[in-house]
Coordinates of C-alpha atoms and ligand atoms in Angstrom, one line a residue:
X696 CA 0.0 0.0 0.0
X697 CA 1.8 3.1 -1.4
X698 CA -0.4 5.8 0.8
X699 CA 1.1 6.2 4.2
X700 CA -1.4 5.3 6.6
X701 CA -2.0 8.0 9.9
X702 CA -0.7 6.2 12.7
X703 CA -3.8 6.1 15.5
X704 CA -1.8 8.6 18.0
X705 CA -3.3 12.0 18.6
X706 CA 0.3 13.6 16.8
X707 CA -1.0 12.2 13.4
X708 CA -4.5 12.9 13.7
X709 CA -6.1 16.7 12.3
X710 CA -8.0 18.5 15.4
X711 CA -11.8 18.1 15.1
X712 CA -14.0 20.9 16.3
X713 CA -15.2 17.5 19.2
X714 CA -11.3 18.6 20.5
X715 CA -11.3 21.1 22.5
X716 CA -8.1 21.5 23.9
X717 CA -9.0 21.1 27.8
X718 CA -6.1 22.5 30.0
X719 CA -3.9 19.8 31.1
X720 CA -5.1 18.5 34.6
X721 CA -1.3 16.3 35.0
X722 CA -1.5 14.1 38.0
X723 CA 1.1 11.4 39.5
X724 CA -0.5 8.5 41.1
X725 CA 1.2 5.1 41.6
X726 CA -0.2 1.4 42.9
X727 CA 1.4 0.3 46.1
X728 CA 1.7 -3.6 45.4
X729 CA 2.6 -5.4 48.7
X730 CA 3.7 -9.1 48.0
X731 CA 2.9 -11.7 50.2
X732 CA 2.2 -11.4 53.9
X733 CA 2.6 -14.8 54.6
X734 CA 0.3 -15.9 57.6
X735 CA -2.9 -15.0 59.9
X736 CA 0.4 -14.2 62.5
X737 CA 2.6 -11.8 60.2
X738 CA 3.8 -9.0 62.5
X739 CA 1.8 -6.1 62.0
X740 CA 5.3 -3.7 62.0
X741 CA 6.6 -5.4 59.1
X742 CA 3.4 -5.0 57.2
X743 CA 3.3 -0.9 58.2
X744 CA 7.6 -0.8 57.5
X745 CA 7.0 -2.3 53.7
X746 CA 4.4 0.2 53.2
X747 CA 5.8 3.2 54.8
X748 CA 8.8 2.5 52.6
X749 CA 6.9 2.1 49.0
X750 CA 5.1 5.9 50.5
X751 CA 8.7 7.0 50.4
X752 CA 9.4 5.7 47.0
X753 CA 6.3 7.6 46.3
X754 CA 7.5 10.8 47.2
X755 CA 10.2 10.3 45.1
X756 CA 9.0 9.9 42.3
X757 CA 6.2 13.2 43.2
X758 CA 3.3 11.0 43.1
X759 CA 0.6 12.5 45.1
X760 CA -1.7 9.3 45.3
X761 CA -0.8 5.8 46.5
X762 CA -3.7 3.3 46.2
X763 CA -2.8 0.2 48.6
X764 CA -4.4 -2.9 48.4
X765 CA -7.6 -4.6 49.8
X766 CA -7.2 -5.8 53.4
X767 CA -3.8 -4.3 53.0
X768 CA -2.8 -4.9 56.4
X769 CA -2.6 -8.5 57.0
X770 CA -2.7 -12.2 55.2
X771 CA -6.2 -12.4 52.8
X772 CA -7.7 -14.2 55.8
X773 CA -11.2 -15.2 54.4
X774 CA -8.9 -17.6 53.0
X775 CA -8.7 -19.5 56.3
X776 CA -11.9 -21.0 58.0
X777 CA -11.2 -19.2 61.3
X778 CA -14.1 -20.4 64.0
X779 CA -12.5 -18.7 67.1
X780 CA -14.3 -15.0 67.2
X781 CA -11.5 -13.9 69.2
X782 CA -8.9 -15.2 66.5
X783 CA -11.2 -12.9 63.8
X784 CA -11.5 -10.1 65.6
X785 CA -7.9 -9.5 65.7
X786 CA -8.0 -8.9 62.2
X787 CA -10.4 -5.9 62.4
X788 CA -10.2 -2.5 63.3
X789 CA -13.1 -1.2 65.1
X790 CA -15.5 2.1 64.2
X791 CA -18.5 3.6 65.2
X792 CA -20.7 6.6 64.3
X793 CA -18.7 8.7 67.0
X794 CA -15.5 7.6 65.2
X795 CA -16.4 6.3 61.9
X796 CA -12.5 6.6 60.5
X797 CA -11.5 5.2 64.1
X798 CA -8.7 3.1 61.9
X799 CA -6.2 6.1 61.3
X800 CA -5.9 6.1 65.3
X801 CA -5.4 2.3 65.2
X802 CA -1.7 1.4 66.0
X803 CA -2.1 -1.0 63.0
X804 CA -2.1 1.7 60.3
X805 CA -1.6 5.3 62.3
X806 CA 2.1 5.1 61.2
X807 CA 1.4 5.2 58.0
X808 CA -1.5 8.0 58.2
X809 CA 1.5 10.2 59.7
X810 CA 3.9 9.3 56.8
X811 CA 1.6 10.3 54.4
X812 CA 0.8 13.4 56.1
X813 CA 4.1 13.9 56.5
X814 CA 4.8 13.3 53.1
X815 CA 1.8 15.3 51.4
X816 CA 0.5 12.0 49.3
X817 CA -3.3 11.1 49.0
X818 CA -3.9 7.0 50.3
X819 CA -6.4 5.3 49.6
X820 CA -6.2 1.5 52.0
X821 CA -8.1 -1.4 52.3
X822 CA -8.9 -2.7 56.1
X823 CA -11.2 -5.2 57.7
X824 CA -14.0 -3.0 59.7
X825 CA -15.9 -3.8 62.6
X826 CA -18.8 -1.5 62.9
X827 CA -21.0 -0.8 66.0
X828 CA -24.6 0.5 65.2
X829 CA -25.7 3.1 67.7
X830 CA -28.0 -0.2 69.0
X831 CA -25.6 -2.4 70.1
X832 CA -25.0 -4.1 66.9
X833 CA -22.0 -5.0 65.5
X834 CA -21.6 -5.2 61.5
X835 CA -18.6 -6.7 59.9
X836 CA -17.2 -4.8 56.1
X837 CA -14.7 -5.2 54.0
X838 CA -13.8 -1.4 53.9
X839 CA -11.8 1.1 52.0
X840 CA -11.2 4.5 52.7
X841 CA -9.2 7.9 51.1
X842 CA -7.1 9.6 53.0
X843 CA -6.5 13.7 52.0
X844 CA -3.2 15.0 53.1
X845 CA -4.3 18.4 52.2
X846 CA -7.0 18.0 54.9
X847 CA -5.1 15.6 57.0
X848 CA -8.6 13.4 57.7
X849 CA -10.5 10.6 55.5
X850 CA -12.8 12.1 53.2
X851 CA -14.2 9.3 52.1
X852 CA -15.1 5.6 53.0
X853 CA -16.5 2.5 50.8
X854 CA -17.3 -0.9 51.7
X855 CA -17.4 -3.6 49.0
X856 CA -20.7 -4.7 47.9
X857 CA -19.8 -7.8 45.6
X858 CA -18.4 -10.4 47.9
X859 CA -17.3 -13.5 46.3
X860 CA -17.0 -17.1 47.5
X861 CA -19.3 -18.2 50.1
X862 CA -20.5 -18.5 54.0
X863 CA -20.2 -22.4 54.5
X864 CA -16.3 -23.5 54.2
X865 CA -15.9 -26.0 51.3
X866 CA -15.0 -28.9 53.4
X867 CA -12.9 -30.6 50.7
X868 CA -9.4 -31.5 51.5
X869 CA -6.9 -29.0 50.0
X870 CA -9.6 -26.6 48.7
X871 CA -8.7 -23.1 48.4
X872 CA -11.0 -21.3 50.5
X873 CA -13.0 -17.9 49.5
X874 CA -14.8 -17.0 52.6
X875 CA -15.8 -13.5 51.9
X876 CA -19.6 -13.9 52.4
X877 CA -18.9 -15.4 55.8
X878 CA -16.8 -12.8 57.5
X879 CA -18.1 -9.7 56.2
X880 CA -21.6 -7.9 55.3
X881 CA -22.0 -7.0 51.9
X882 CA -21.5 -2.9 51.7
X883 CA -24.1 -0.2 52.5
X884 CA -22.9 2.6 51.0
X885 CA -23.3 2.0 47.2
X886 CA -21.0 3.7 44.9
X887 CA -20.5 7.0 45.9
X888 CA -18.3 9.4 44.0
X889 CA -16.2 12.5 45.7
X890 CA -14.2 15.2 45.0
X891 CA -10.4 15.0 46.4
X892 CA -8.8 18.6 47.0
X893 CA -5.3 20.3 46.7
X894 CA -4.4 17.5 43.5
X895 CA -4.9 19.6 40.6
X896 CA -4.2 23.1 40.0
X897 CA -6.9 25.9 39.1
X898 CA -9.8 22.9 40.4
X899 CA -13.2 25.5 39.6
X900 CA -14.6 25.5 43.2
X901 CA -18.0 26.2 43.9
X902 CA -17.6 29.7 44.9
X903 CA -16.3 30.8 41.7
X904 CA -18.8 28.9 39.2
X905 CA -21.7 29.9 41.6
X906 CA -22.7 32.4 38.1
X907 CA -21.9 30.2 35.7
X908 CA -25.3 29.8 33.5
X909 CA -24.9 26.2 32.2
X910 CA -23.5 23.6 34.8
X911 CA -21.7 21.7 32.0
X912 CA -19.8 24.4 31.6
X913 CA -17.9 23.0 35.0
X914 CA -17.9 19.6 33.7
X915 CA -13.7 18.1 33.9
X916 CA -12.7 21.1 35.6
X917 CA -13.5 21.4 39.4
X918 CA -11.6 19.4 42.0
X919 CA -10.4 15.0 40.7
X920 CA -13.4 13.0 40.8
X921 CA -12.7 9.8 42.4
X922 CA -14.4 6.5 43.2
X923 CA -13.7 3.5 45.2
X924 CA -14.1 -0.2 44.5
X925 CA -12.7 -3.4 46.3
X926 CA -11.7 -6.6 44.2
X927 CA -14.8 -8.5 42.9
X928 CA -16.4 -5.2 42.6
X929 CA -14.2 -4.4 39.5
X930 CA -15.7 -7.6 38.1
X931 CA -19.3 -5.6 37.6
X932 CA -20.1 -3.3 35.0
X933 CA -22.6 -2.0 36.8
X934 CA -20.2 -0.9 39.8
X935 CA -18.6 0.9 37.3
X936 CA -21.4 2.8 35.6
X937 CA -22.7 4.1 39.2
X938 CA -19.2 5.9 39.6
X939 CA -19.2 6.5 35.3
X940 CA -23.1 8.8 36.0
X941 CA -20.9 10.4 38.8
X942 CA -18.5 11.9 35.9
X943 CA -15.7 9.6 37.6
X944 CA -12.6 10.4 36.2
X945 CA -10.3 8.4 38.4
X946 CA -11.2 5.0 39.9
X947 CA -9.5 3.3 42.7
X948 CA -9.3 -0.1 43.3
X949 CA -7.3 -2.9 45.9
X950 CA -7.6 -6.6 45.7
X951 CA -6.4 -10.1 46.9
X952 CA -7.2 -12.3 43.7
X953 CA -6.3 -15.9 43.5
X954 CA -3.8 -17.2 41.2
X955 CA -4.2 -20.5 41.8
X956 CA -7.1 -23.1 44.0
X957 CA -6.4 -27.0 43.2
X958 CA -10.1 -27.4 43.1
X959 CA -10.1 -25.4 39.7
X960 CA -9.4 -27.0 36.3
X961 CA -6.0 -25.9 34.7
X962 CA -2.0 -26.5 35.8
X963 CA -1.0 -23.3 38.4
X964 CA 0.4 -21.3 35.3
X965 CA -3.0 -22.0 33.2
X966 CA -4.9 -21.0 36.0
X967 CA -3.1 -17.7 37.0
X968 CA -2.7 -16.6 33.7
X969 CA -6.3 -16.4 33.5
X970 CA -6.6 -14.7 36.7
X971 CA -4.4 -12.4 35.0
X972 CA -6.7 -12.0 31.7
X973 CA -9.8 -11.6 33.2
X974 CA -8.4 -9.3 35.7
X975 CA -6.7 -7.0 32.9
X976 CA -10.0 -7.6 30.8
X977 CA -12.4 -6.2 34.0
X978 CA -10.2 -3.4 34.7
X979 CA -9.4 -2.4 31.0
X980 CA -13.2 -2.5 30.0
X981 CA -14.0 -0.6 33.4
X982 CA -12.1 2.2 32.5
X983 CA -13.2 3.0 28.6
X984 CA -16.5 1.7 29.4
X985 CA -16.6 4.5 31.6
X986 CA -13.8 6.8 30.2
X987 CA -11.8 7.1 33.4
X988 CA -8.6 6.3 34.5
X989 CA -8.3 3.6 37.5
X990 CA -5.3 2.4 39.3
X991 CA -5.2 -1.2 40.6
X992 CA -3.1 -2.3 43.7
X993 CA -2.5 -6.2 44.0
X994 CA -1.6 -8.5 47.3
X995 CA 0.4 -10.6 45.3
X996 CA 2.9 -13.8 45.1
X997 CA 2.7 -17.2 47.8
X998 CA 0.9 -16.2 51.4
X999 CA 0.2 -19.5 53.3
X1000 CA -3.0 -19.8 52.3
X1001 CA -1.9 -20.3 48.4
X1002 CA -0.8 -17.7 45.4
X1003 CA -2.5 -14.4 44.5
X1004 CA -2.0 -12.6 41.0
X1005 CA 0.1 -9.5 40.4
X1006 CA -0.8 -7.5 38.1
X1007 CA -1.3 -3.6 39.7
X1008 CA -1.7 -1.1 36.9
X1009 CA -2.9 1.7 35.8
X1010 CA -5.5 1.9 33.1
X1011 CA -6.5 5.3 31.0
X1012 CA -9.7 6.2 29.5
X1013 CA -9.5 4.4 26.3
X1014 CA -8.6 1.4 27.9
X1015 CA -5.2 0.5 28.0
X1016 CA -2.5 -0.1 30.2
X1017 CA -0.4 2.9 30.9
X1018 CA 2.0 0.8 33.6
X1019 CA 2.1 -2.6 35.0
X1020 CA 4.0 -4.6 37.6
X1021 CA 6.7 -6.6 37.1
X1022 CA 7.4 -8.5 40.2
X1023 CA 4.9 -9.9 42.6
X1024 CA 7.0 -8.8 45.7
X1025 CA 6.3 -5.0 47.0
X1026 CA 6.4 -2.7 43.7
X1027 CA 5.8 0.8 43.6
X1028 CA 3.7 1.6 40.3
X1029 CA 3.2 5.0 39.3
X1030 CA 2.3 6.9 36.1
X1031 CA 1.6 10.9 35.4
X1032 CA -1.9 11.2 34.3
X1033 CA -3.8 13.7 32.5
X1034 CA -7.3 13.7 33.8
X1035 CA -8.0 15.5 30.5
X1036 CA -7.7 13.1 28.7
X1037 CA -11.2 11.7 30.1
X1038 CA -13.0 14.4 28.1
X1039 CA -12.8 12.9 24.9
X1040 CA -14.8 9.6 26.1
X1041 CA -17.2 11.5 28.1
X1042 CA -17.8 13.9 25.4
X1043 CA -17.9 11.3 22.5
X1044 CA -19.0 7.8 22.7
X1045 CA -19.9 7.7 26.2
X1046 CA -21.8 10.9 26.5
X1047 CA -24.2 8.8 28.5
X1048 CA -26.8 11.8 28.2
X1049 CA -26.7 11.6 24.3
X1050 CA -26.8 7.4 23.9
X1051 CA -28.0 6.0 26.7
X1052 CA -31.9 4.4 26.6
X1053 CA -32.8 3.6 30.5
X1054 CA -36.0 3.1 29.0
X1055 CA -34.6 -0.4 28.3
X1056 CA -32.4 -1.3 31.3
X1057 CA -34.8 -1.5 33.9
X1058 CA -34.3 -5.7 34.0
X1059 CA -30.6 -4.3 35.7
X1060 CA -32.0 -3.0 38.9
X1061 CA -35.6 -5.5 38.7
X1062 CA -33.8 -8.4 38.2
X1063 CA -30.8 -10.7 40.4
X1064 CA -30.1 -13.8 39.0
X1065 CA -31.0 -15.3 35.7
X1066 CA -34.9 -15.7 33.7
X1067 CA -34.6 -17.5 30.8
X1068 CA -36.9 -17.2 28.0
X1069 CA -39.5 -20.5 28.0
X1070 CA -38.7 -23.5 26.1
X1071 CA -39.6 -24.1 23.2
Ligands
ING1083 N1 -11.0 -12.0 45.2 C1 -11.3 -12.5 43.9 C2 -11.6 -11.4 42.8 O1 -12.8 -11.1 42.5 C3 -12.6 -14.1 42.5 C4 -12.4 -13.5 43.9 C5 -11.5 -14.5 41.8 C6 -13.8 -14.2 42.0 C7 -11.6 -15.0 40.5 C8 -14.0 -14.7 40.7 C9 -12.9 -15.1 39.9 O2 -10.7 -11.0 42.3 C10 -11.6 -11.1 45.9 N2 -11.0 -10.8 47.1 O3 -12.7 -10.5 45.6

């Protein structure tokens, strides 16, 4: 073929009146992958000395956000059928209404609030919480929350709402056990999206668009708007599209994914490169799907229990993988972003307000499990 063909990057392509040139809203954030922590005993100071030295990394490198994995803190115990409640509860940090981010005063993880105030970087960590209603009652969650440096306090929390596995152990011999549905409640809080501060230069604030006649006119240009989600959760598009109607432009996400259960088909390698494929798959179609960037922060490598996947990347809004891990030991993975570069997908092929028909969705929010047409 004589003609030369445009290569697809922006460089070769003429500006279409669709691209406005949105000011640059540049951004490092990095994925804090911890490898292994071997067993339901692993000191807690180790845990908090690995982390506290992949924040300094961070710095660094000027990221301003680390995202740490899910249950960051100790072994993925629902892994382990643990019967004694006194056993479990050590694996919990306790909150209430009167103190609902009680976990950044907890000597399990306040050493690494103060680096990263310290520091100036934005965390985002995954814990187990033990929640007291104002009754008496006590609610176990699988929890993440974001902590602002800026503001020096938690600005936001989320608790997963896709819990995988089961409640009864599979009493098999050898079995890998997921026991997510038996430790923890699934998540109250649904997929709520928030604004971080002191990020981006020039964020519009409130104050100053107070006048401003058309509210799209704000759209991409106040304050980073983020969104949580824990492990399975990345698995459903519909988790997704709650933070995507939110305008998300950054999603964050921790998680403690097998590589490996003997009670699965497939040799270890067969079986973790899947996890791997269906794990870059959720993530990458998360993120165009949606036209957001998300980082993803792994447990990874041989804990007692058996193997979890690598794999922590970051992922930009058309879908592909801007960095990825190399190791599955403790890896720093970082990237500068350009939260711009959401505007195109929101603007374009998912401007939800132009193509979407909820006139036709409703079996998404009517319907749980499967209805089959009849039989014929
Ligand atoms: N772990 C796994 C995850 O969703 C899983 C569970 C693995 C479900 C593979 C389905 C397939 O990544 C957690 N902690 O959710």
């Amino acid at each position: 073929m004589s003609s030369i063909r445009p290569r697809l990057d922006n460089s070769f392509r003429a500006a279409s009146p669709m691209d406005t040139n949105p000011e640059q809203r540049l951004l490092t954030v990095a994925a804090a992958q911890l490898g292994p922590i071997a067993s339901l005993n692993s000191p807690r100071s180790d845990v908090l000395a690995r982390m506290i030295k992949l924040l300094q990394q961070a710095s660094e490198k000027n990221v301003r956000l680390v995202v740490f994995p899910e249950l960051t803190f100790t072994t993925f115990f629902p892994s382990y059928v643990i019967d004694d409640p006194e056993q479990l509860a050590q694996f919990f940090e306790p909150a209430s209404q009167a103190e609902p981010y009680a976990v950044t005063n907890s000597l399990h993880s306040k050493p690494l609030i103060d680096k990263a105030a310290e520091l100036g970087i934005d965390i985002s960590f995954g814990y187990a919480e033990r929640w007291t209603e104002e009754d008496g009652r006590v609610i176990d969650y699988n929890t993440a929350v974001y902590y602002s440096a800026s503001q020096r306090r938690c600005v936001a929390k989320y608790r997963k709402v896709h819990l995988p596995g089961r409640y009864e152990p599979d009493r098999r011999p050898g079995v890998t056990q997921q026991l997510e549905k038996r430790y923890f409640t699934p998540g109250n809080l649904g997929f709520q999206a928030f604004r971080v501060p002191g990020l981006v230069g020039k964020a519009l604030k409130a104050e100053d668009a107070k006048d401003l006649a058309n509210p799209e006119g704000t759209w991409g240009r106040g304050d980073p708007i983020v969104g949580m989600l824990i492990c399975n959760d990345r698995r459903w598009a519909e988790a997704w599209r709650c933070y995507g109607l939110q305008g998300v432009e950054l999603v964050l996400e921790g998680y403690n994914t097998t590589a490996f259960a003997p009670q699965y088909e497939g040799t270890e390698s067969e079986q973790e490169s899947e996890a791997l494929f269906h794990h870059r798959l959720s993530c990458q179609a998360g993120s165009y799907q949606n036209a957001c960037f998300s980082v993803h922060a792994a447990k990874a490598g041989k804990e007692d229990h058996g193997s979890l996947i690598a794999g922590s990347s970051i992922v930009n809004p058309d879908g592909h993988i801007v960095v990825e891990s190399r190791t599955k030991g403790d890896e720093l993975v970082y990237a500068t972003i350009d939260l711009a570069r959401c505007r195109k997908g929101k603007g374009r092929v998912f401007a939800f307000d132009k193509h979407r028909r909820v006139e036709h969705y409703s079996r998404l929010v009517e319907q749980v499990g499967v209805e089959e047409p009849a039989l014929l």
